[in-house]
Short mmCIF file of C-alpha atoms in Angstrom, two decimals:
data_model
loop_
_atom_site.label_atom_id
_atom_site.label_comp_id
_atom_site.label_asym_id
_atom_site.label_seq_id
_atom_site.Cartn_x
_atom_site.Cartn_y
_atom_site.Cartn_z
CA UNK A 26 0.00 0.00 0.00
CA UNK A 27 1.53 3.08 -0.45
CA UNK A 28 0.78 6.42 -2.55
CA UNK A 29 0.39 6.82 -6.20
CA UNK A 30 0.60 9.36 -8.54
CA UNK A 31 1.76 10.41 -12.31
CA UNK A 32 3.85 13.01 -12.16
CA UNK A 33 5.35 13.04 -14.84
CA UNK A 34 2.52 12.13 -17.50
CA UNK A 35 -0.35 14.11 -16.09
CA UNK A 36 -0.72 17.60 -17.12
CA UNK A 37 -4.30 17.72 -15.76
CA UNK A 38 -4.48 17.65 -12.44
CA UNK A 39 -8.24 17.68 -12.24
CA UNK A 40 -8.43 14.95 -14.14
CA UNK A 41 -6.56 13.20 -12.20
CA UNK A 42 -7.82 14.28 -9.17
CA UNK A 43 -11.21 12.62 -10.15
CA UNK A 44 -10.39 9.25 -11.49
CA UNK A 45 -8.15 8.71 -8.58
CA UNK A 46 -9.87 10.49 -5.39
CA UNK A 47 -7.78 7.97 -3.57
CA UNK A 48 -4.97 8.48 -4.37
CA UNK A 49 -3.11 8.97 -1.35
CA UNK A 50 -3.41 5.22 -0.21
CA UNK A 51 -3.89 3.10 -2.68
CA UNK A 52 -2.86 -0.90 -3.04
CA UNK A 53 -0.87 -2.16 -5.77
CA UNK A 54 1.70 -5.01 -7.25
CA UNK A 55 5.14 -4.25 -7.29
CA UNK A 56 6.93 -6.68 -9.40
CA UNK A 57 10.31 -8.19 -7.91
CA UNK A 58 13.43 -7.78 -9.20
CA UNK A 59 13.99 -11.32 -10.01
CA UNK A 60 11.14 -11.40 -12.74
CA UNK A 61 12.38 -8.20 -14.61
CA UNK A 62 15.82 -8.62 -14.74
CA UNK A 63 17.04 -6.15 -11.72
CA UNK A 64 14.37 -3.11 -13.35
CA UNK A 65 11.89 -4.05 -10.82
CA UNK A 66 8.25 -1.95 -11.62
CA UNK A 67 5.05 -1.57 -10.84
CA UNK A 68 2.23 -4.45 -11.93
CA UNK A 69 -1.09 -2.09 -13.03
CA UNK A 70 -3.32 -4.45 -14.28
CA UNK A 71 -6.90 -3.28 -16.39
CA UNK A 72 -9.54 -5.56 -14.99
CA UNK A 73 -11.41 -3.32 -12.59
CA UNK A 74 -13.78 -5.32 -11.17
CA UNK A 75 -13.22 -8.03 -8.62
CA UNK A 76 -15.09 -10.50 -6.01
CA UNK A 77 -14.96 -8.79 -2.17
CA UNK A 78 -13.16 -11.86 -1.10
CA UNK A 79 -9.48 -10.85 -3.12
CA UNK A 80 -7.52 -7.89 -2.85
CA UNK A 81 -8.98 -4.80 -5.08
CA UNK A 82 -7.48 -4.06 -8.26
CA UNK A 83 -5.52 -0.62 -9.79
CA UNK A 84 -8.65 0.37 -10.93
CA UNK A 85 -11.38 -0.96 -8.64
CA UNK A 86 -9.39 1.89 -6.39
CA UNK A 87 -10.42 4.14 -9.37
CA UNK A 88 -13.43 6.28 -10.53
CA UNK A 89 -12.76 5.20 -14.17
CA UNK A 90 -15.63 3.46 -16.34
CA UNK A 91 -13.72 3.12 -19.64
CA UNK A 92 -10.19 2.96 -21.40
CA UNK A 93 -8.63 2.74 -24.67
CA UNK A 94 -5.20 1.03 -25.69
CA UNK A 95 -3.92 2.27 -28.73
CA UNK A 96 -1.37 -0.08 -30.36
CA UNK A 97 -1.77 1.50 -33.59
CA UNK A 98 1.56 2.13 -35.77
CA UNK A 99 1.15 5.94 -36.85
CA UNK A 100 4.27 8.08 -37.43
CA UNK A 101 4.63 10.55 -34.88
CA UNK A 102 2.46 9.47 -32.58
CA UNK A 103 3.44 6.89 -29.48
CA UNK A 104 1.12 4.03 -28.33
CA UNK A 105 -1.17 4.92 -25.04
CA UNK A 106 -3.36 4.13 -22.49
CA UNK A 107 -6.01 6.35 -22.37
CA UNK A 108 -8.54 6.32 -18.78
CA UNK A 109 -11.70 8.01 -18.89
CA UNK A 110 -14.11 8.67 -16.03
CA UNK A 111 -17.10 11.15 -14.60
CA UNK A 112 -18.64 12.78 -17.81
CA UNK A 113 -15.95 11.80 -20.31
CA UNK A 114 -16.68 9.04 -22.86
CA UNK A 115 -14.14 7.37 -25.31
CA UNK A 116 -15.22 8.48 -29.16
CA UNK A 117 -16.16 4.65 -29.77
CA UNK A 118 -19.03 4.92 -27.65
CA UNK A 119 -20.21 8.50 -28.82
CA UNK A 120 -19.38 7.75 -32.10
CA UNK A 121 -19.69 3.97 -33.36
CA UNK A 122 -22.52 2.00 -30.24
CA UNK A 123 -23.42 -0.38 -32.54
CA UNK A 124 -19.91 -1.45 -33.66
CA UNK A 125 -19.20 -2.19 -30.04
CA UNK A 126 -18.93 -5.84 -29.18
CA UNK A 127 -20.88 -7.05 -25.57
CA UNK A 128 -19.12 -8.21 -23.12
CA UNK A 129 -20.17 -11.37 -20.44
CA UNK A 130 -19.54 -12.05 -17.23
CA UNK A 131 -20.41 -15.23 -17.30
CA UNK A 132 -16.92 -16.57 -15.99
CA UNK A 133 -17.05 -14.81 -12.83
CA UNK A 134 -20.85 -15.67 -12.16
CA UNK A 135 -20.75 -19.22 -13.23
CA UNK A 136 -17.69 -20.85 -13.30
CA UNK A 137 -15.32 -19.07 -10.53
CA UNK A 138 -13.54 -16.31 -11.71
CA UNK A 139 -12.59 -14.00 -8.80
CA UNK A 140 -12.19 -11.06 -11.26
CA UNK A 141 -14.56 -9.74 -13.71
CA UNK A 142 -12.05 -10.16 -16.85
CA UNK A 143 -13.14 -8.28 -20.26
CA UNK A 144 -14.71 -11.56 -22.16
CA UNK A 145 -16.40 -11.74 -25.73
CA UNK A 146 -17.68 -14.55 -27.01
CA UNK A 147 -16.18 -15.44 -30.88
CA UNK A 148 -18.56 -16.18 -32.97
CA UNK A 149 -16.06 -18.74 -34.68
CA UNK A 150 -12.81 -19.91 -34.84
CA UNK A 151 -10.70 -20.52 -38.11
CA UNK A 152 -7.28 -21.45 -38.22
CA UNK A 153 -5.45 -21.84 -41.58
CA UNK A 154 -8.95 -21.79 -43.41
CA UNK A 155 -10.46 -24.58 -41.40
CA UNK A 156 -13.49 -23.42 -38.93
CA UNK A 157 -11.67 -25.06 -35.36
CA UNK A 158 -14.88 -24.22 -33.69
CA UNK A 159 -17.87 -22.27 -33.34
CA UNK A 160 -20.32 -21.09 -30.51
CA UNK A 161 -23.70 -22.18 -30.20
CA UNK A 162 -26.23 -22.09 -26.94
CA UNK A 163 -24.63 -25.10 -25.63
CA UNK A 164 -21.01 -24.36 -26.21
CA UNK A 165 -19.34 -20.69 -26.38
CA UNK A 166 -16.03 -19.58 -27.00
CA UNK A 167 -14.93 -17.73 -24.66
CA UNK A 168 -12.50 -15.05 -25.24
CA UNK A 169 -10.02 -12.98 -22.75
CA UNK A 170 -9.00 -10.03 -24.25
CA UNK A 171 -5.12 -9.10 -22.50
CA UNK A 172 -3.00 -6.57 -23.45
CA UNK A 173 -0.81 -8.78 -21.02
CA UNK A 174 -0.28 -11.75 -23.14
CA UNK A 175 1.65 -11.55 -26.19
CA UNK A 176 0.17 -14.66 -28.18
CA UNK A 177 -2.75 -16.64 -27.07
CA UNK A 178 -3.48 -19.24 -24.65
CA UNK A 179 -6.23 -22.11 -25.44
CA UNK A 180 -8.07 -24.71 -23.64
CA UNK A 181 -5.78 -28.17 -23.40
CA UNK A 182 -8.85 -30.01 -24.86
CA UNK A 183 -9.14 -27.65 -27.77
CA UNK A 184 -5.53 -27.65 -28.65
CA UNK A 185 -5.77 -31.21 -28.84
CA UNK A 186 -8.14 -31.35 -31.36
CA UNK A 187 -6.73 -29.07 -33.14
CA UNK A 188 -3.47 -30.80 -33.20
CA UNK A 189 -5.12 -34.15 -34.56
CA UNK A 190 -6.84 -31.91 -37.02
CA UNK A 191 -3.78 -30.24 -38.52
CA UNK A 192 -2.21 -33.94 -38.63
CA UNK A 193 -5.33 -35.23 -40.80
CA UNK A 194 -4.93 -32.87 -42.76
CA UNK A 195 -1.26 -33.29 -43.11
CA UNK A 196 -0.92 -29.22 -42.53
CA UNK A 197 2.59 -27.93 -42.01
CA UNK A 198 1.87 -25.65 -39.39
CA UNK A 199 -0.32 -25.90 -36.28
CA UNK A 200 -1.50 -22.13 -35.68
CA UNK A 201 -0.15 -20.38 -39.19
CA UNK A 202 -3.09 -17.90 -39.86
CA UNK A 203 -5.55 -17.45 -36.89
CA UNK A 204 -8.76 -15.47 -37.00
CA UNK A 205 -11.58 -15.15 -34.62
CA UNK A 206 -15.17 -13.35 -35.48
CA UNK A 207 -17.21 -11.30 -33.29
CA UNK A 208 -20.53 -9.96 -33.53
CA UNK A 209 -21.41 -6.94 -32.55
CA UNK A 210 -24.81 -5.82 -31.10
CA UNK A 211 -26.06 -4.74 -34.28
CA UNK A 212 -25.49 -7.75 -36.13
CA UNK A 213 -22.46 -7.28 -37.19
CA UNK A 214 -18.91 -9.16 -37.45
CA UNK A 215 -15.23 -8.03 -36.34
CA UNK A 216 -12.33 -10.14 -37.12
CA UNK A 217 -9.06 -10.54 -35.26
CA UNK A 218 -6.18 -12.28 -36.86
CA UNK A 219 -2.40 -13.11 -36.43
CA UNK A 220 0.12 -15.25 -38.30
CA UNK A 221 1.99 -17.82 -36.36
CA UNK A 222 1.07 -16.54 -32.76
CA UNK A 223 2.89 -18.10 -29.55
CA UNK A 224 0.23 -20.52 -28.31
CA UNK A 225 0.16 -22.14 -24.79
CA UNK A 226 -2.53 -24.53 -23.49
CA UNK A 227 -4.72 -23.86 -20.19
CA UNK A 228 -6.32 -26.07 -17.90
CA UNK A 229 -10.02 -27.40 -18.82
CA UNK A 230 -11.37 -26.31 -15.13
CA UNK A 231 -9.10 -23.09 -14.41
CA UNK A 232 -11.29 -21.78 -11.57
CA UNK A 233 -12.43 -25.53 -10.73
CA UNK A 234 -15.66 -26.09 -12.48
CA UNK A 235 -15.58 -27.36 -16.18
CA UNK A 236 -16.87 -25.11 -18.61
CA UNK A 237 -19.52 -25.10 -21.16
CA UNK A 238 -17.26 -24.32 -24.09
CA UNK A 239 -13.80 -23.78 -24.53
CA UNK A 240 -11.57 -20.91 -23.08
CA UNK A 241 -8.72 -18.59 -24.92
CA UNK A 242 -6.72 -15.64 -23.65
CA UNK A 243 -6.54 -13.20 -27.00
CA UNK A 244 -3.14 -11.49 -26.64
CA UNK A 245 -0.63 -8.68 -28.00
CA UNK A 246 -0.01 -10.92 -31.56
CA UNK A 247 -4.11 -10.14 -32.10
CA UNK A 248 -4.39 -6.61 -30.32
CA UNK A 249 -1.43 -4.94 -32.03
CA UNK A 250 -2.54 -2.18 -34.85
CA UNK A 251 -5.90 -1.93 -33.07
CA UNK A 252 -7.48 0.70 -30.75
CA UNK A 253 -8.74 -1.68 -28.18
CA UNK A 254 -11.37 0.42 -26.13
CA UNK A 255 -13.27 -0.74 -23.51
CA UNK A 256 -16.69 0.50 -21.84
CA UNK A 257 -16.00 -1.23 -18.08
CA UNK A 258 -19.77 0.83 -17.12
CA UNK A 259 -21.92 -0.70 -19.94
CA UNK A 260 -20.06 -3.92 -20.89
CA UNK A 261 -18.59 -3.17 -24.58
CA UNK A 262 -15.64 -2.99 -26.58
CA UNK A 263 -14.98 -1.56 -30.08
CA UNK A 264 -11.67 -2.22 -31.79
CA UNK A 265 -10.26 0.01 -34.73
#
């Protein structure tokens, strides 16, 4: 616990002033040594939201209902993490509402999660051309979007199947184009791809209880060259 502020990177004090009233004492992960190589750092996670039993998170000290992460390449201009609380609204929700994708909570209410992580569910799943999966009522894909992850990380049950799939089909690489479709409230579809992305497998019951689908943590090697902005207050996210 200790006290936090930007001093460096906030010219509005205000502003400041009102998505972190608490600033003074708030709690937060600080990283040792040992994991970044003698830089040592602070850990600021984005998920806001949390069960009452854990720790709060960065921003669940916060009064801020929305952010955008710009990974976009444009000359001039750096990548950033824009927060947005009280009266101000990111463009995407102003702008585009029914481009915005919903998000669920459904793996904090159902199956365990202590946090309330920002989850879409993909409409479908193609790798190299070949539909892997696809949700229906009985069986979603569900989708962590991390700006912490730099490839992706899939159910053990789903990698499986894809690996006896790409052997069938005597395929020469395992996850060589990737793409996942959303739809978006209005009907819609958004696509997120990457070529050869880092894939890891995760357990079938992460929080304990199996779930009714499959489960895959969308990282960095998807997110990169979007605007990823989320609406933490209504449950959407647009990317551009």
């Amino acid at each position: 616990e200790g006290k936090f502020s930007f001093p460096n990177s906030i010219s509005d004090a205000t502003n400041f002033a009102s998505l972190f009233p608490h600033s003074s004492s708030m709690i937060f992960g600080v990283v040792s040594e040992s994991l970044l190589d003698g830089t040592g750092g602070l850990f600021l996670g984005l998920v806001k939201e949390t069960n009452s039993w854990i720790r709060p998170s960065f921003l669940g000290q916060s009064d801020v209902g929305a952010f955008s992460v710009d990974l976009r390449e444009k000359e001039g201009v750096d990548k950033s993490l824009t927060l947005y609380g009280g009266n101000r609204q990111p463009q995407q929700a102003l702008n585009n509402p029914s481009h915005a994708i919903p998000l669920i909570r459904d793996l904090n209410r159902r199956f365990g999660d202590a946090t309330i992580h920002y989850v879409g569910v993909a409409s479908s799943l193609i790798v190299n051309g070949y539909n892997l999966a696809t949700s229906s009522r009985r069986s979603k894909i569900y989708v962590i979007f991390d700006t912490g992850c730099s490839g992706m990380s899939i159910s053990t049950s789903l990698f499986n199947e894809r690996y006896s799939i790409a052997r069938e089909r005597r395929e020469n690489n395992l996850w060589g184009n990737v793409e996942f479709q959303f739809s978006t409230v209005s009907g819609g579809l958004v696509s997120l791809n990457a070529r050869k992305p880092l894939t890891t497998t995760l357990d079938d019951r992460p929080w304990g209880k199996r779930l009714d689908g499959h489960l895959i943590v969308l990282g960095l090697a998807f997110l990169e060259g979007h605007e990823m902005t989320v609406d933490i207050n209504s449950d959407k996210i647009w990317f551009d």
